């Protein structure tokens, strides 16, 4: 392959695009109403979100990223496929989520101590726990000992319960949850990989991201919580809605002007 590439003259292909305003991807999402809509993500949205993750969670070139979640979903697209290419990580790609034995056998063969990342959802973590319990914990450790291979698991696309997290971390590696939306390319917050892991939390806003709670019924009322003690006049019974500002926020919904106007708001210049 190297010989073929070396004999080929590269072509300087120039594509006239506006990185901030031209869509790079249309990702389907239930979003705000549950009905399918196409979130329009610009080239800049997707690229900026990679820089934000790199600076927020300290990923490095040479790590191995297990690609067992679909790349047509925003989590797999950004955190696995684009993230690996951007940072120079190795992608271990499966055509579909592998059965648990195949996954463990494959990881076992990799010579990469503490350099493997597993991006997954709660269901996949639970399947691995069930596999361990079927074998017996001690038998599993004797056969695979994946704790020495895995650095951490990143988790998103839903909640993470302790009945999954605790047994998984005992056998495999720490799980670092995050939070995101298809509309935000998708990462909004992530658990940093330094300091203690705060269970039941979704981490810190990634660099360049504002995460504020507004009144759910009256946006013009302004923020009811922005993480500072000054906005302490609203009780826990007050219903709020998380609002996100940052360069990773989508261009809008394709062909859904009314839905877009209802859900993309501007406050204080953002």
mmCIF file of C-alpha atoms in Angstrom:
data_model
loop_
_atom_site.group_PDB
_atom_site.id
_atom_site.type_symbol
_atom_site.label_atom_id
_atom_site.label_comp_id
_atom_site.label_asym_id
_atom_site.label_seq_id
_atom_site.Cartn_x
_atom_site.Cartn_y
_atom_site.Cartn_z
ATOM 1 C CA UNK A 1 0.000 0.000 0.000
ATOM 2 C CA UNK A 2 2.815 2.406 0.858
ATOM 3 C CA UNK A 3 4.442 1.696 -2.515
ATOM 4 C CA UNK A 4 1.218 2.481 -4.385
ATOM 5 C CA UNK A 5 0.695 5.697 -2.447
ATOM 6 C CA UNK A 6 4.306 6.804 -3.017
ATOM 7 C CA UNK A 7 3.843 6.542 -6.801
ATOM 8 C CA UNK A 8 0.705 8.675 -6.808
ATOM 9 C CA UNK A 9 0.863 12.441 -7.139
ATOM 10 C CA UNK A 10 -1.460 14.142 -4.655
ATOM 11 C CA UNK A 11 -4.182 16.364 -6.066
ATOM 12 C CA UNK A 12 -4.711 19.782 -4.569
ATOM 13 C CA UNK A 13 -8.489 19.779 -4.333
ATOM 14 C CA UNK A 14 -10.029 23.049 -3.273
ATOM 15 C CA UNK A 15 -13.622 23.065 -2.119
ATOM 16 C CA UNK A 16 -15.376 26.380 -1.743
ATOM 17 C CA UNK A 17 -17.275 26.138 1.538
ATOM 18 C CA UNK A 18 -18.265 28.424 4.374
ATOM 19 C CA UNK A 19 -17.225 26.370 7.443
ATOM 20 C CA UNK A 20 -19.564 28.176 9.824
ATOM 21 C CA UNK A 21 -22.684 28.313 7.662
ATOM 22 C CA UNK A 22 -22.565 25.351 5.279
ATOM 23 C CA UNK A 23 -23.957 22.050 6.632
ATOM 24 C CA UNK A 24 -21.501 19.165 6.847
ATOM 25 C CA UNK A 25 -23.959 16.610 8.224
ATOM 26 C CA UNK A 26 -27.671 16.103 8.693
ATOM 27 C CA UNK A 27 -28.265 13.929 11.744
ATOM 28 C CA UNK A 28 -31.746 12.701 12.567
ATOM 29 C CA UNK A 29 -33.006 13.310 16.082
ATOM 30 C CA UNK A 30 -36.228 13.217 18.037
ATOM 31 C CA UNK A 31 -34.926 16.360 19.693
ATOM 32 C CA UNK A 32 -37.448 18.582 21.380
ATOM 33 C CA UNK A 33 -40.720 16.981 20.238
ATOM 34 C CA UNK A 34 -39.950 13.306 19.731
ATOM 35 C CA UNK A 35 -40.748 13.568 16.012
ATOM 36 C CA UNK A 36 -37.811 12.940 13.636
ATOM 37 C CA UNK A 37 -36.002 16.082 12.485
ATOM 38 C CA UNK A 38 -32.671 16.649 10.753
ATOM 39 C CA UNK A 39 -30.224 18.680 12.825
ATOM 40 C CA UNK A 40 -27.934 20.635 10.484
ATOM 41 C CA UNK A 41 -24.363 20.595 11.778
ATOM 42 C CA UNK A 42 -21.786 22.810 10.091
ATOM 43 C CA UNK A 43 -18.173 21.903 9.378
ATOM 44 C CA UNK A 44 -17.174 24.270 12.176
ATOM 45 C CA UNK A 45 -19.698 22.791 14.639
ATOM 46 C CA UNK A 46 -18.154 19.343 14.269
ATOM 47 C CA UNK A 47 -14.528 20.494 14.264
ATOM 48 C CA UNK A 48 -14.898 22.830 17.227
ATOM 49 C CA UNK A 49 -16.497 20.064 19.284
ATOM 50 C CA UNK A 50 -13.377 17.952 18.705
ATOM 51 C CA UNK A 51 -11.118 20.732 20.004
ATOM 52 C CA UNK A 52 -13.433 21.152 22.998
ATOM 53 C CA UNK A 53 -13.228 17.458 23.857
ATOM 54 C CA UNK A 54 -9.475 17.330 23.376
ATOM 55 C CA UNK A 55 -8.898 20.231 25.745
ATOM 56 C CA UNK A 56 -11.549 19.105 28.208
ATOM 57 C CA UNK A 57 -10.796 15.419 28.651
ATOM 58 C CA UNK A 58 -7.087 15.090 27.741
ATOM 59 C CA UNK A 59 -7.193 12.438 25.035
ATOM 60 C CA UNK A 60 -3.917 11.656 23.282
ATOM 61 C CA UNK A 61 -2.611 10.334 19.971
ATOM 62 C CA UNK A 62 -1.850 6.623 19.958
ATOM 63 C CA UNK A 63 -4.724 5.604 22.216
ATOM 64 C CA UNK A 64 -7.115 2.945 20.914
ATOM 65 C CA UNK A 65 -10.787 3.882 20.600
ATOM 66 C CA UNK A 66 -13.237 0.970 20.479
ATOM 67 C CA UNK A 67 -15.855 1.711 17.831
ATOM 68 C CA UNK A 68 -18.833 -0.460 18.712
ATOM 69 C CA UNK A 69 -21.507 2.248 18.639
ATOM 70 C CA UNK A 70 -23.021 3.454 15.329
ATOM 71 C CA UNK A 71 -21.289 6.300 13.510
ATOM 72 C CA UNK A 72 -24.615 7.626 12.197
ATOM 73 C CA UNK A 73 -25.405 8.593 15.807
ATOM 74 C CA UNK A 74 -23.833 11.821 17.066
ATOM 75 C CA UNK A 75 -22.023 10.049 19.943
ATOM 76 C CA UNK A 76 -20.292 7.578 17.641
ATOM 77 C CA UNK A 77 -19.716 10.143 14.884
ATOM 78 C CA UNK A 78 -17.896 12.679 17.047
ATOM 79 C CA UNK A 79 -16.480 10.826 20.034
ATOM 80 C CA UNK A 80 -15.295 7.745 18.144
ATOM 81 C CA UNK A 81 -14.910 8.323 14.383
ATOM 82 C CA UNK A 82 -14.100 12.031 14.083
ATOM 83 C CA UNK A 83 -12.350 12.123 17.450
ATOM 84 C CA UNK A 84 -10.018 9.271 16.566
ATOM 85 C CA UNK A 85 -9.102 10.792 13.193
ATOM 86 C CA UNK A 86 -8.605 14.237 14.711
ATOM 87 C CA UNK A 87 -6.382 13.100 17.571
ATOM 88 C CA UNK A 88 -4.468 10.349 15.798
ATOM 89 C CA UNK A 89 -6.023 7.547 17.821
ATOM 90 C CA UNK A 90 -6.458 4.022 16.497
ATOM 91 C CA UNK A 91 -10.047 2.942 15.826
ATOM 92 C CA UNK A 92 -10.991 -0.634 16.594
ATOM 93 C CA UNK A 93 -14.095 -0.883 14.412
ATOM 94 C CA UNK A 94 -16.851 -3.477 14.620
ATOM 95 C CA UNK A 95 -19.580 -3.610 11.972
ATOM 96 C CA UNK A 96 -22.119 -3.924 14.774
ATOM 97 C CA UNK A 97 -21.857 -4.137 18.556
ATOM 98 C CA UNK A 98 -19.864 -7.365 19.010
ATOM 99 C CA UNK A 99 -20.912 -10.156 21.305
ATOM 100 C CA UNK A 100 -19.179 -9.851 24.640
ATOM 101 C CA UNK A 101 -16.798 -12.763 24.183
ATOM 102 C CA UNK A 102 -15.560 -11.418 20.838
ATOM 103 C CA UNK A 103 -15.009 -7.963 22.329
ATOM 104 C CA UNK A 104 -13.063 -9.326 25.298
ATOM 105 C CA UNK A 105 -11.006 -11.695 23.127
ATOM 106 C CA UNK A 106 -10.110 -8.831 20.768
ATOM 107 C CA UNK A 107 -9.099 -6.407 23.512
ATOM 108 C CA UNK A 108 -7.077 -9.140 25.220
ATOM 109 C CA UNK A 109 -4.866 -9.444 22.122
ATOM 110 C CA UNK A 110 -3.994 -5.741 22.032
ATOM 111 C CA UNK A 111 -0.609 -4.732 23.425
ATOM 112 C CA UNK A 112 -1.740 -1.388 24.794
ATOM 113 C CA UNK A 113 -1.658 -1.202 28.596
ATOM 114 C CA UNK A 114 -3.947 1.548 29.918
ATOM 115 C CA UNK A 115 -4.353 3.008 26.428
ATOM 116 C CA UNK A 116 -7.756 1.669 25.348
ATOM 117 C CA UNK A 117 -10.954 3.723 25.513
ATOM 118 C CA UNK A 118 -14.414 2.189 25.339
ATOM 119 C CA UNK A 119 -17.236 4.516 24.293
ATOM 120 C CA UNK A 120 -20.560 2.956 25.150
ATOM 121 C CA UNK A 121 -24.033 3.196 26.583
ATOM 122 C CA UNK A 122 -25.490 1.654 29.720
ATOM 123 C CA UNK A 123 -26.948 -1.341 27.863
ATOM 124 C CA UNK A 124 -23.514 -2.338 26.486
ATOM 125 C CA UNK A 125 -21.894 -2.024 29.912
ATOM 126 C CA UNK A 126 -24.680 -4.155 31.400
ATOM 127 C CA UNK A 127 -24.117 -6.866 28.785
ATOM 128 C CA UNK A 128 -20.441 -7.067 29.732
ATOM 129 C CA UNK A 129 -21.352 -7.355 33.412
ATOM 130 C CA UNK A 130 -23.731 -10.219 32.611
ATOM 131 C CA UNK A 131 -20.947 -11.950 30.663
ATOM 132 C CA UNK A 132 -18.599 -11.613 33.640
ATOM 133 C CA UNK A 133 -21.204 -12.981 36.038
ATOM 134 C CA UNK A 134 -21.836 -15.986 33.788
ATOM 135 C CA UNK A 135 -18.119 -16.810 33.837
ATOM 136 C CA UNK A 136 -17.566 -15.855 37.447
ATOM 137 C CA UNK A 137 -15.484 -12.798 38.350
ATOM 138 C CA UNK A 138 -12.304 -14.687 39.244
ATOM 139 C CA UNK A 139 -12.473 -16.884 36.142
ATOM 140 C CA UNK A 140 -13.001 -13.802 33.985
ATOM 141 C CA UNK A 141 -10.025 -11.981 35.488
ATOM 142 C CA UNK A 142 -7.842 -15.045 35.028
ATOM 143 C CA UNK A 143 -8.873 -15.401 31.371
ATOM 144 C CA UNK A 144 -8.908 -11.754 30.250
ATOM 145 C CA UNK A 145 -7.604 -9.282 32.875
ATOM 146 C CA UNK A 146 -8.886 -6.322 30.833
ATOM 147 C CA UNK A 147 -8.468 -3.956 33.759
ATOM 148 C CA UNK A 148 -4.811 -3.653 32.739
ATOM 149 C CA UNK A 149 -5.742 -2.724 29.159
ATOM 150 C CA UNK A 150 -8.620 -0.264 29.543
ATOM 151 C CA UNK A 151 -7.962 3.330 30.567
ATOM 152 C CA UNK A 152 -11.577 4.449 30.883
ATOM 153 C CA UNK A 153 -15.035 4.143 29.368
ATOM 154 C CA UNK A 154 -16.948 7.187 28.173
ATOM 155 C CA UNK A 155 -20.711 7.005 28.575
ATOM 156 C CA UNK A 156 -23.567 8.974 27.067
ATOM 157 C CA UNK A 157 -26.914 8.728 25.246
ATOM 158 C CA UNK A 158 -28.828 8.108 28.467
ATOM 159 C CA UNK A 159 -28.529 7.684 32.233
ATOM 160 C CA UNK A 160 -26.025 5.519 34.080
ATOM 161 C CA UNK A 161 -27.275 3.648 37.157
ATOM 162 C CA UNK A 162 -25.110 2.490 40.038
ATOM 163 C CA UNK A 163 -26.203 -1.136 39.616
ATOM 164 C CA UNK A 164 -24.359 -1.015 36.272
ATOM 165 C CA UNK A 165 -21.520 1.371 37.084
ATOM 166 C CA UNK A 166 -20.260 -0.223 40.302
ATOM 167 C CA UNK A 167 -19.784 -3.827 39.088
ATOM 168 C CA UNK A 168 -18.416 -2.609 35.737
ATOM 169 C CA UNK A 169 -15.746 -0.450 37.367
ATOM 170 C CA UNK A 170 -14.694 -3.272 39.692
ATOM 171 C CA UNK A 171 -13.785 -5.507 36.754
ATOM 172 C CA UNK A 172 -13.070 -3.210 33.803
ATOM 173 C CA UNK A 173 -12.258 0.502 34.241
ATOM 174 C CA UNK A 174 -13.667 3.831 35.457
ATOM 175 C CA UNK A 175 -16.706 5.161 33.590
ATOM 176 C CA UNK A 176 -16.716 8.884 32.843
ATOM 177 C CA UNK A 177 -20.245 10.074 31.966
ATOM 178 C CA UNK A 178 -20.982 13.014 29.724
ATOM 179 C CA UNK A 179 -23.988 14.891 28.412
ATOM 180 C CA UNK A 180 -24.828 16.030 24.934
ATOM 181 C CA UNK A 181 -27.440 16.513 22.244
ATOM 182 C CA UNK A 182 -27.440 15.841 18.536
ATOM 183 C CA UNK A 183 -28.131 19.575 18.225
ATOM 184 C CA UNK A 184 -24.795 20.373 19.929
ATOM 185 C CA UNK A 185 -22.532 18.173 17.790
ATOM 186 C CA UNK A 186 -23.093 16.519 20.430
ATOM 187 C CA UNK A 187 -20.931 17.093 23.522
ATOM 188 C CA UNK A 188 -21.970 19.725 26.090
ATOM 189 C CA UNK A 189 -20.315 18.449 29.253
ATOM 190 C CA UNK A 190 -17.912 15.684 30.172
ATOM 191 C CA UNK A 191 -16.342 14.251 33.298
ATOM 192 C CA UNK A 192 -12.711 15.407 33.389
ATOM 193 C CA UNK A 193 -10.075 12.712 33.738
ATOM 194 C CA UNK A 194 -8.324 14.340 36.637
ATOM 195 C CA UNK A 195 -9.537 14.495 40.223
ATOM 196 C CA UNK A 196 -12.301 12.384 41.752
ATOM 197 C CA UNK A 197 -15.174 11.094 39.644
ATOM 198 C CA UNK A 198 -18.455 12.506 41.005
ATOM 199 C CA UNK A 199 -21.007 9.770 40.557
ATOM 200 C CA UNK A 200 -24.452 10.723 39.340
ATOM 201 C CA UNK A 201 -23.087 13.854 37.653
ATOM 202 C CA UNK A 202 -22.584 14.686 33.980
ATOM 203 C CA UNK A 203 -19.273 16.458 34.393
ATOM 204 C CA UNK A 204 -18.288 20.041 33.604
ATOM 205 C CA UNK A 205 -19.217 22.153 30.578
ATOM 206 C CA UNK A 206 -16.503 21.627 27.983
ATOM 207 C CA UNK A 207 -14.385 24.685 27.038
ATOM 208 C CA UNK A 208 -16.287 27.487 25.317
ATOM 209 C CA UNK A 209 -19.690 26.248 26.488
ATOM 210 C CA UNK A 210 -22.246 28.095 28.609
ATOM 211 C CA UNK A 211 -24.822 25.916 30.334
ATOM 212 C CA UNK A 212 -27.637 27.864 31.986
ATOM 213 C CA UNK A 213 -31.123 27.058 33.320
ATOM 214 C CA UNK A 214 -33.962 29.299 32.131
ATOM 215 C CA UNK A 215 -37.587 29.424 33.231
ATOM 216 C CA UNK A 216 -39.360 26.757 31.187
ATOM 217 C CA UNK A 217 -42.490 28.763 30.420
ATOM 218 C CA UNK A 218 -41.044 32.263 30.057
ATOM 219 C CA UNK A 219 -37.651 32.500 28.368
ATOM 220 C CA UNK A 220 -37.708 36.302 28.639
ATOM 221 C CA UNK A 221 -37.581 35.978 32.428
ATOM 222 C CA UNK A 222 -33.912 35.185 31.965
ATOM 223 C CA UNK A 223 -31.677 32.669 33.719
ATOM 224 C CA UNK A 224 -32.936 31.196 36.961
ATOM 225 C CA UNK A 225 -29.626 29.401 37.547
ATOM 226 C CA UNK A 226 -26.218 29.852 35.940
ATOM 227 C CA UNK A 227 -24.114 28.117 38.573
ATOM 228 C CA UNK A 228 -23.565 31.257 40.662
ATOM 229 C CA UNK A 229 -25.073 31.958 44.105
ATOM 230 C CA UNK A 230 -26.525 35.311 42.943
ATOM 231 C CA UNK A 231 -29.433 33.536 41.235
ATOM 232 C CA UNK A 232 -30.757 31.945 44.369
ATOM 233 C CA UNK A 233 -34.322 33.295 44.426
ATOM 234 C CA UNK A 234 -35.916 30.271 42.774
ATOM 235 C CA UNK A 235 -36.727 27.152 44.758
ATOM 236 C CA UNK A 236 -36.232 23.564 43.667
ATOM 237 C CA UNK A 237 -39.933 23.388 42.827
ATOM 238 C CA UNK A 238 -39.444 25.941 40.036
ATOM 239 C CA UNK A 239 -39.422 24.220 36.628
ATOM 240 C CA UNK A 240 -36.456 25.120 34.477
ATOM 241 C CA UNK A 241 -34.956 24.099 31.156
ATOM 242 C CA UNK A 242 -31.278 23.613 30.333
ATOM 243 C CA UNK A 243 -30.072 25.990 27.628
ATOM 244 C CA UNK A 244 -26.702 25.677 25.918
ATOM 245 C CA UNK A 245 -24.632 28.324 24.151
ATOM 246 C CA UNK A 246 -21.412 27.599 22.321
ATOM 247 C CA UNK A 247 -19.807 27.218 18.903
ATOM 248 C CA UNK A 248 -20.989 23.598 18.706
ATOM 249 C CA UNK A 249 -24.705 24.540 18.586
ATOM 250 C CA UNK A 250 -26.322 23.483 15.292
ATOM 251 C CA UNK A 251 -27.358 25.740 12.421
ATOM 252 C CA UNK A 252 -30.959 24.649 12.888
ATOM 253 C CA UNK A 253 -33.441 21.971 11.833
ATOM 254 C CA UNK A 254 -33.686 21.345 8.085
ATOM 255 C CA UNK A 255 -37.071 22.500 6.787
ATOM 256 C CA UNK A 256 -38.421 23.122 10.298
ATOM 257 C CA UNK A 257 -38.445 26.922 10.613
ATOM 258 C CA UNK A 258 -41.151 27.058 13.287
ATOM 259 C CA UNK A 259 -39.485 24.360 15.384
ATOM 260 C CA UNK A 260 -36.168 26.154 14.975
ATOM 261 C CA UNK A 261 -37.571 29.490 16.147
ATOM 262 C CA UNK A 262 -39.143 27.812 19.164
ATOM 263 C CA UNK A 263 -35.897 26.209 20.282
ATOM 264 C CA UNK A 264 -33.013 28.449 19.221
ATOM 265 C CA UNK A 265 -33.134 31.599 21.331
ATOM 266 C CA UNK A 266 -30.756 34.506 21.827
ATOM 267 C CA UNK A 267 -29.931 35.991 25.215
ATOM 268 C CA UNK A 268 -27.303 38.583 26.107
ATOM 269 C CA UNK A 269 -25.635 38.310 22.705
ATOM 270 C CA UNK A 270 -25.513 34.487 22.670
#
